[in-house]
Amino acid sequence: MAKGLRLAAAFVAAAGLLVGGWLLWLSQQDALDALPQADGRLVFERERQVLSDARIERHMIFRDARLGRVGVTISVPQAITGAAMPVVVVLGGFREGRDNIAPFGDMGRTVLIGYDWPFSRKAFDGDALAALSPDMRRRALGVPGQVRAVLDWLDGQSWADTSRVSLVGYSLGAVIAPSVQRVLQEGGHSVGWTVLANGGAGFGTMIADTPALHPAWARPVLGMAAARLLAPLEPAAHLPHLDGRFLMLSWSSGAMPAQSVADFQALIPANKSLAVRALEARGDARPAVSLLAQSVEAARDWLTAEQAISPGDALPPFPSQQLRPIRPELASSGGGKPAEVVPAAARE
């Protein structure tokens, strides 16, 4: 019996040393080098289009040998005429890209890109153990490379002006956006304007202090693990290296630890153009809805003032009560038409 216990203890100790050594090795990796890039040009698989009164939403699925499935919703005006349009990439807090761009409504002569997060539904339902699985880590580290691959594809589209790219991240998107922007910069895509709403730094702190994650007892341990496993995505590793102009928006009730928010805002070097605003919920039973509505309005106003999008490109924002995930093909009003599968153009 005693011999069996000693063997079990030795096995646990050896496993602990292996895991500890692996986590230490991960923490020593260069953040940029650890983020995988596409194997080549994205391969188009399929597309679904949804028509509204003014715009076309193209939900497009690509594939890459290294990064796997890549999904985006690209919203453009129905009538594409004149000069190429500025591009706004949106990384939001919903799983689907079309839900992430829905709060922006009709952005006029602008290419609006909503990115599909490649995570499982469990990761969005607060399952902490699923959120830090090896598969989850692989998918998470592939996000910046996937967004860069989409911009590489856009380079070949005559209607998209990839010299006028803005990046808008809110909630989860604000935390991941710095790593995405740095990978875009390294790939030759200049992001001129960046809006970060309800972001924070320090994965360990954010996960350990997230009440929605369960089981609760695992949060501190998972926080420490996340700091190692997700280190290549850590905002602190990328924000100081970014170029362009920035608008940071903090939410009064964003469930983000105060220290994480303060650290996040302090990471932009002093010589960068930076505007910081704190937003308070405005008499809404759902504070997150009010704060998202204000963030969208602030982002549109700031991008217009910065000439990231031309004056007149963006129409008035939706009322806050309409800011929710929108499934256009299921909507009963608003001029939506049923989704249909369409063949891709030859150049895609």
GROMACS .gro file of C-alpha atoms in nm:
model
  348
    1MET     CA    1   0.000   0.000   0.000
    2ALA     CA    2   0.277   0.241   0.101
    3LYS     CA    3   0.470   0.155  -0.214
    4GLY     CA    4   0.165   0.230  -0.426
    5LEU     CA    5   0.120   0.568  -0.258
    6ARG     CA    6   0.486   0.653  -0.316
    7LEU     CA    7   0.454   0.563  -0.684
    8ALA     CA    8   0.139   0.773  -0.718
    9ALA     CA    9   0.308   1.068  -0.544
   10ALA     CA   10   0.611   1.034  -0.773
   11PHE     CA   11   0.386   1.024  -1.078
   12VAL     CA   12   0.197   1.337  -0.966
   13ALA     CA   13   0.526   1.517  -0.894
   14ALA     CA   14   0.667   1.424  -1.235
   15ALA     CA   15   0.349   1.537  -1.408
   16GLY     CA   16   0.358   1.862  -1.213
   17LEU     CA   17   0.717   1.925  -1.317
   18LEU     CA   18   0.635   1.857  -1.681
   19VAL     CA   19   0.334   2.088  -1.678
   20GLY     CA   20   0.528   2.354  -1.488
   21GLY     CA   21   0.818   2.332  -1.731
   22TRP     CA   22   0.582   2.357  -2.027
   23LEU     CA   23   0.409   2.662  -1.883
   24LEU     CA   24   0.749   2.821  -1.810
   25TRP     CA   25   0.857   2.754  -2.169
   26LEU     CA   26   0.537   2.911  -2.298
   27SER     CA   27   0.597   3.222  -2.091
   28GLN     CA   28   0.940   3.267  -2.251
   29GLN     CA   29   0.809   3.264  -2.609
   30ASP     CA   30   0.812   3.583  -2.812
   31ALA     CA   31   0.449   3.693  -2.832
   32LEU     CA   32   0.457   3.782  -3.200
   33ASP     CA   33   0.644   3.469  -3.307
   34ALA     CA   34   0.396   3.249  -3.119
   35LEU     CA   35   0.097   3.371  -3.323
   36PRO     CA   36   0.055   3.145  -3.629
   37GLN     CA   37   0.003   3.293  -3.975
   38ALA     CA   38  -0.187   3.163  -4.276
   39ASP     CA   39  -0.022   2.898  -4.490
   40GLY     CA   40  -0.101   3.102  -4.800
   41ARG     CA   41  -0.388   3.286  -4.962
   42LEU     CA   42  -0.725   3.192  -4.814
   43VAL     CA   43  -0.926   2.935  -5.007
   44PHE     CA   44  -1.289   3.038  -5.056
   45GLU     CA   45  -1.545   2.771  -4.958
   46ARG     CA   46  -1.894   2.918  -4.958
   47GLU     CA   47  -2.097   3.235  -4.921
   48ARG     CA   48  -2.443   3.339  -4.808
   49GLN     CA   49  -2.590   3.679  -4.883
   50VAL     CA   50  -2.859   3.869  -4.692
   51LEU     CA   51  -3.018   4.176  -4.854
   52SER     CA   52  -3.167   4.471  -4.669
   53ASP     CA   53  -3.298   4.803  -4.798
   54ALA     CA   54  -2.952   4.956  -4.831
   55ARG     CA   55  -2.686   4.692  -4.782
   56ILE     CA   56  -2.569   4.343  -4.865
   57GLU     CA   57  -2.433   4.119  -4.590
   58ARG     CA   58  -2.200   3.855  -4.728
   59HIS     CA   59  -2.128   3.578  -4.479
   60MET     CA   60  -1.816   3.419  -4.624
   61ILE     CA   61  -1.632   3.105  -4.520
   62PHE     CA   62  -1.267   3.055  -4.612
   63ARG     CA   63  -1.020   2.786  -4.516
   64ASP     CA   64  -0.647   2.775  -4.459
   65ALA     CA   65  -0.429   2.469  -4.410
   66ARG     CA   66  -0.274   2.609  -4.093
   67LEU     CA   67  -0.548   2.830  -3.945
   68GLY     CA   68  -0.851   2.621  -4.038
   69ARG     CA   69  -1.196   2.769  -4.098
   70VAL     CA   70  -1.218   3.149  -4.122
   71GLY     CA   71  -1.560   3.313  -4.111
   72VAL     CA   72  -1.653   3.679  -4.162
   73THR     CA   73  -1.959   3.886  -4.247
   74ILE     CA   74  -1.877   4.165  -4.493
   75SER     CA   75  -2.141   4.439  -4.513
   76VAL     CA   76  -2.130   4.672  -4.814
   77PRO     CA   77  -2.380   4.907  -4.983
   78GLN     CA   78  -2.601   4.742  -5.242
   79ALA     CA   79  -2.477   4.992  -5.500
   80ILE     CA   80  -2.096   4.978  -5.513
   81THR     CA   81  -1.995   5.272  -5.729
   82GLY     CA   82  -1.718   5.530  -5.732
   83ALA     CA   83  -1.393   5.512  -5.539
   84ALA     CA   84  -1.293   5.222  -5.316
   85MET     CA   85  -1.448   5.240  -4.969
   86PRO     CA   86  -1.273   5.262  -4.629
   87VAL     CA   87  -1.266   4.943  -4.422
   88VAL     CA   88  -1.382   4.906  -4.061
   89VAL     CA   89  -1.296   4.573  -3.894
   90VAL     CA   90  -1.514   4.493  -3.590
   91LEU     CA   91  -1.413   4.248  -3.317
   92GLY     CA   92  -1.707   4.227  -3.080
   93GLY     CA   93  -1.843   4.042  -2.782
   94PHE     CA   94  -2.075   3.806  -2.970
   95ARG     CA   95  -1.968   3.481  -3.130
   96GLU     CA   96  -2.096   3.560  -3.479
   97GLY     CA   97  -1.955   3.840  -3.692
   98ARG     CA   98  -2.298   3.953  -3.813
   99ASP     CA   99  -2.406   4.006  -3.452
  100ASN     CA  100  -2.090   4.205  -3.385
  101ILE     CA  101  -2.157   4.451  -3.668
  102ALA     CA  102  -2.535   4.469  -3.621
  103PRO     CA  103  -2.518   4.756  -3.364
  104PHE     CA  104  -2.352   4.981  -3.624
  105GLY     CA  105  -2.653   4.977  -3.854
  106ASP     CA  106  -2.609   5.134  -4.198
  107MET     CA  107  -2.254   5.266  -4.224
  108GLY     CA  108  -2.306   5.416  -4.569
  109ARG     CA  109  -2.011   5.395  -4.809
  110THR     CA  110  -1.802   5.181  -4.578
  111VAL     CA  111  -1.689   4.819  -4.588
  112LEU     CA  112  -1.787   4.678  -4.249
  113ILE     CA  113  -1.629   4.347  -4.149
  114GLY     CA  114  -1.762   4.139  -3.861
  115TYR     CA  115  -1.530   3.858  -3.754
  116ASP     CA  116  -1.661   3.516  -3.644
  117TRP     CA  117  -1.482   3.403  -3.329
  118PRO     CA  118  -1.355   3.047  -3.386
  119PHE     CA  119  -1.435   2.936  -3.031
  120SER     CA  120  -1.684   2.677  -2.916
  121ARG     CA  121  -2.018   2.784  -2.774
  122LYS     CA  122  -1.906   2.663  -2.429
  123ALA     CA  123  -1.636   2.929  -2.422
  124PHE     CA  124  -1.908   3.195  -2.462
  125ASP     CA  125  -2.132   3.035  -2.201
  126GLY     CA  126  -1.883   3.085  -1.920
  127ASP     CA  127  -1.734   2.735  -1.906
  128ALA     CA  128  -1.386   2.819  -1.778
  129LEU     CA  129  -1.248   2.469  -1.824
  130ALA     CA  130  -1.357   2.462  -2.189
  131ALA     CA  131  -1.224   2.814  -2.239
  132LEU     CA  132  -0.870   2.704  -2.150
  133SER     CA  133  -0.859   2.370  -2.327
  134PRO     CA  134  -0.570   2.300  -2.569
  135ASP     CA  135  -0.810   2.331  -2.862
  136MET     CA  136  -0.932   2.666  -2.730
  137ARG     CA  137  -0.574   2.792  -2.701
  138ARG     CA  138  -0.495   2.684  -3.056
  139ARG     CA  139  -0.803   2.859  -3.190
  140ALA     CA  140  -0.742   3.173  -2.984
  141LEU     CA  141  -0.381   3.212  -3.098
  142GLY     CA  142  -0.496   3.179  -3.457
  143VAL     CA  143  -0.730   3.483  -3.440
  144PRO     CA  144  -0.476   3.755  -3.536
  145GLY     CA  145  -0.351   3.548  -3.829
  146GLN     CA  146  -0.706   3.487  -3.949
  147VAL     CA  147  -0.788   3.858  -3.947
  148ARG     CA  148  -0.466   3.935  -4.133
  149ALA     CA  149  -0.552   3.670  -4.394
  150VAL     CA  150  -0.891   3.835  -4.449
  151LEU     CA  151  -0.719   4.173  -4.503
  152ASP     CA  152  -0.480   4.003  -4.746
  153TRP     CA  153  -0.784   3.879  -4.938
  154LEU     CA  154  -0.940   4.227  -4.930
  155ASP     CA  155  -0.628   4.367  -5.098
  156GLY     CA  156  -0.751   4.210  -5.418
  157GLN     CA  157  -1.100   4.361  -5.403
  158SER     CA  158  -1.141   4.681  -5.603
  159TRP     CA  159  -1.421   4.811  -5.379
  160ALA     CA  160  -1.213   4.804  -5.058
  161ASP     CA  161  -0.957   5.076  -4.976
  162THR     CA  162  -0.714   4.884  -4.757
  163SER     CA  163  -0.506   5.198  -4.707
  164ARG     CA  164  -0.790   5.332  -4.486
  165VAL     CA  165  -0.839   5.058  -4.227
  166SER     CA  166  -0.996   5.113  -3.885
  167LEU     CA  167  -1.019   4.854  -3.608
  168VAL     CA  168  -1.302   4.858  -3.354
  169GLY     CA  169  -1.294   4.618  -3.060
  170TYR     CA  170  -1.546   4.596  -2.780
  171SER     CA  171  -1.562   4.360  -2.485
  172LEU     CA  172  -1.369   4.043  -2.578
  173GLY     CA  173  -1.276   4.215  -2.903
  174ALA     CA  174  -1.107   4.504  -2.721
  175VAL     CA  175  -0.882   4.261  -2.534
  176ILE     CA  176  -0.779   4.070  -2.848
  177ALA     CA  177  -0.756   4.375  -3.078
  178PRO     CA  178  -0.400   4.482  -2.980
  179SER     CA  179  -0.253   4.147  -3.088
  180VAL     CA  180  -0.461   4.160  -3.408
  181GLN     CA  181  -0.341   4.510  -3.490
  182ARG     CA  182   0.023   4.424  -3.431
  183VAL     CA  183   0.001   4.121  -3.661
  184LEU     CA  184  -0.168   4.339  -3.923
  185GLN     CA  185   0.113   4.596  -3.893
  186GLU     CA  186   0.379   4.330  -3.926
  187GLY     CA  187   0.198   4.204  -4.236
  188GLY     CA  188   0.203   4.545  -4.403
  189HIS     CA  189  -0.153   4.650  -4.320
  190SER     CA  190  -0.151   4.994  -4.163
  191VAL     CA  191  -0.435   5.045  -3.915
  192GLY     CA  192  -0.483   5.419  -3.895
  193TRP     CA  193  -0.755   5.433  -3.628
  194THR     CA  194  -0.834   5.205  -3.336
  195VAL     CA  195  -1.135   5.213  -3.101
  196LEU     CA  196  -1.115   4.994  -2.789
  197ALA     CA  197  -1.425   4.976  -2.567
  198ASN     CA  198  -1.438   4.792  -2.234
  199GLY     CA  199  -1.090   4.645  -2.267
  200GLY     CA  200  -0.849   4.530  -2.002
  201ALA     CA  201  -0.498   4.391  -1.959
  202GLY     CA  202  -0.380   4.088  -1.764
  203PHE     CA  203  -0.554   3.764  -1.860
  204GLY     CA  204  -0.485   3.616  -1.518
  205THR     CA  205  -0.661   3.897  -1.335
  206MET     CA  206  -0.950   3.917  -1.580
  207ILE     CA  207  -1.029   3.545  -1.565
  208ALA     CA  208  -0.983   3.514  -1.191
  209ASP     CA  209  -1.225   3.807  -1.136
  210THR     CA  210  -1.495   3.699  -1.384
  211PRO     CA  211  -1.810   3.593  -1.194
  212ALA     CA  212  -1.968   3.441  -1.506
  213LEU     CA  213  -1.700   3.170  -1.527
  214HIS     CA  214  -1.775   2.840  -1.359
  215PRO     CA  215  -1.680   2.646  -1.157
  216ALA     CA  216  -1.600   2.934  -0.922
  217TRP     CA  217  -1.336   2.742  -0.727
  218ALA     CA  218  -1.125   2.706  -1.041
  219ARG     CA  219  -1.102   3.077  -1.127
  220PRO     CA  220  -0.774   3.160  -0.944
  221VAL     CA  221  -0.598   2.853  -1.086
  222LEU     CA  222  -0.739   2.915  -1.430
  223GLY     CA  223  -0.630   3.277  -1.407
  224MET     CA  224  -0.271   3.172  -1.347
  225ALA     CA  225  -0.291   2.918  -1.629
  226ALA     CA  226  -0.442   3.174  -1.866
  227ALA     CA  227  -0.158   3.415  -1.801
  228ARG     CA  228   0.079   3.151  -1.940
  229LEU     CA  229  -0.136   2.982  -2.204
  230LEU     CA  230  -0.265   3.303  -2.360
  231ALA     CA  231   0.049   3.511  -2.312
  232PRO     CA  232   0.098   3.566  -2.690
  233LEU     CA  233  -0.238   3.750  -2.695
  234GLU     CA  234  -0.175   3.958  -2.382
  235PRO     CA  235  -0.251   4.327  -2.460
  236ALA     CA  236   0.056   4.437  -2.262
  237ALA     CA  237   0.277   4.252  -2.512
  238HIS     CA  238   0.139   4.447  -2.809
  239LEU     CA  239  -0.015   4.784  -2.720
  240PRO     CA  240   0.318   4.967  -2.678
  241HIS     CA  241   0.420   4.863  -3.031
  242LEU     CA  242   0.112   4.991  -3.214
  243ASP     CA  243   0.093   5.286  -3.450
  244GLY     CA  244  -0.200   5.506  -3.540
  245ARG     CA  245  -0.459   5.701  -3.344
  246PHE     CA  246  -0.662   5.559  -3.058
  247LEU     CA  247  -0.993   5.607  -2.878
  248MET     CA  248  -1.033   5.411  -2.554
  249LEU     CA  249  -1.377   5.381  -2.396
  250SER     CA  250  -1.422   5.239  -2.046
  251TRP     CA  251  -1.759   5.109  -1.922
  252SER     CA  252  -1.890   5.185  -1.574
  253SER     CA  253  -2.040   4.837  -1.541
  254GLY     CA  254  -1.833   4.633  -1.781
  255ALA     CA  255  -1.747   4.357  -1.530
  256MET     CA  256  -1.379   4.434  -1.596
  257PRO     CA  257  -1.143   4.461  -1.297
  258ALA     CA  258  -1.050   4.825  -1.231
  259GLN     CA  259  -0.677   4.749  -1.227
  260SER     CA  260  -0.701   4.571  -1.564
  261VAL     CA  261  -0.873   4.875  -1.715
  262ALA     CA  262  -0.615   5.116  -1.571
  263ASP     CA  263  -0.325   4.903  -1.695
  264PHE     CA  264  -0.487   4.874  -2.038
  265GLN     CA  265  -0.519   5.251  -2.077
  266ALA     CA  266  -0.165   5.314  -1.952
  267LEU     CA  267  -0.007   5.086  -2.213
  268ILE     CA  268  -0.041   5.330  -2.503
  269PRO     CA  269   0.286   5.529  -2.518
  270ALA     CA  270   0.255   5.900  -2.438
  271ASN     CA  271   0.363   6.002  -2.787
  272LYS     CA  272   0.064   5.830  -2.949
  273SER     CA  273  -0.260   6.015  -3.024
  274LEU     CA  274  -0.500   5.889  -2.758
  275ALA     CA  275  -0.844   5.994  -2.639
  276VAL     CA  276  -0.992   5.826  -2.329
  277ARG     CA  277  -1.357   5.848  -2.228
  278ALA     CA  278  -1.552   5.691  -1.944
  279LEU     CA  279  -1.910   5.592  -2.028
  280GLU     CA  280  -2.197   5.560  -1.778
  281ALA     CA  281  -2.515   5.361  -1.840
  282ARG     CA  282  -2.809   5.589  -1.919
  283GLY     CA  283  -3.127   5.481  -1.743
  284ASP     CA  284  -3.151   5.147  -1.916
  285ALA     CA  285  -3.265   4.828  -1.750
  286ARG     CA  286  -2.979   4.659  -1.934
  287PRO     CA  287  -2.663   4.866  -1.872
  288ALA     CA  288  -2.460   4.671  -2.127
  289VAL     CA  289  -2.707   4.767  -2.400
  290SER     CA  290  -2.681   5.135  -2.312
  291LEU     CA  291  -2.301   5.125  -2.293
  292LEU     CA  292  -2.270   4.943  -2.624
  293ALA     CA  293  -2.502   5.198  -2.787
  294GLN     CA  294  -2.289   5.485  -2.655
  295SER     CA  295  -1.971   5.312  -2.768
  296VAL     CA  296  -2.103   5.265  -3.121
  297GLU     CA  297  -2.211   5.629  -3.135
  298ALA     CA  298  -1.874   5.749  -3.000
  299ALA     CA  299  -1.684   5.526  -3.244
  300ARG     CA  300  -1.879   5.648  -3.546
  301ASP     CA  301  -1.847   6.015  -3.443
  302TRP     CA  302  -1.473   5.982  -3.373
  303LEU     CA  303  -1.397   5.793  -3.695
  304THR     CA  304  -1.585   6.056  -3.892
  305ALA     CA  305  -1.404   6.343  -3.715
  306GLU     CA  306  -1.072   6.168  -3.779
  307GLN     CA  307  -1.167   6.128  -4.147
  308ALA     CA  308  -1.122   5.753  -4.119
  309ILE     CA  309  -1.462   5.741  -4.283
  310SER     CA  310  -1.565   6.033  -4.500
  311PRO     CA  311  -1.825   6.281  -4.372
  312GLY     CA  312  -2.162   6.150  -4.477
  313ASP     CA  313  -2.043   5.788  -4.493
  314ALA     CA  314  -2.217   5.696  -4.171
  315LEU     CA  315  -2.590   5.741  -4.116
  316PRO     CA  316  -2.748   5.808  -3.774
  317PRO     CA  317  -2.701   5.515  -3.533
  318PHE     CA  318  -2.977   5.280  -3.430
  319PRO     CA  319  -3.173   5.369  -3.112
  320SER     CA  320  -3.024   5.186  -2.815
  321GLN     CA  321  -3.327   4.961  -2.773
  322GLN     CA  322  -3.251   4.809  -3.112
  323LEU     CA  323  -2.891   4.725  -3.023
  324ARG     CA  324  -2.903   4.348  -2.995
  325PRO     CA  325  -2.781   4.050  -3.197
  326ILE     CA  326  -2.970   4.067  -3.527
  327ARG     CA  327  -3.033   3.771  -3.753
  328PRO     CA  328  -3.140   3.946  -4.075
  329GLU     CA  329  -3.264   3.631  -4.242
  330LEU     CA  330  -3.502   3.573  -3.950
  331ALA     CA  331  -3.614   3.932  -3.896
  332SER     CA  332  -3.984   3.996  -3.948
  333SER     CA  333  -3.932   4.361  -4.039
  334GLY     CA  334  -3.669   4.601  -4.166
  335GLY     CA  335  -3.673   4.502  -4.531
  336GLY     CA  336  -3.464   4.186  -4.491
  337LYS     CA  337  -3.489   3.917  -4.757
  338PRO     CA  338  -3.425   3.547  -4.699
  339ALA     CA  339  -3.064   3.438  -4.711
  340GLU     CA  340  -2.955   3.253  -5.020
  341VAL     CA  341  -2.644   3.060  -5.113
  342VAL     CA  342  -2.466   3.222  -5.403
  343PRO     CA  343  -2.154   3.123  -5.597
  344ALA     CA  344  -1.839   3.321  -5.532
  345ALA     CA  345  -1.705   3.549  -5.800
  346ALA     CA  346  -1.413   3.402  -5.989
  347ARG     CA  347  -1.167   3.649  -5.840
  348GLU     CA  348  -1.262   3.540  -5.488
   0.00000   0.00000   0.00000
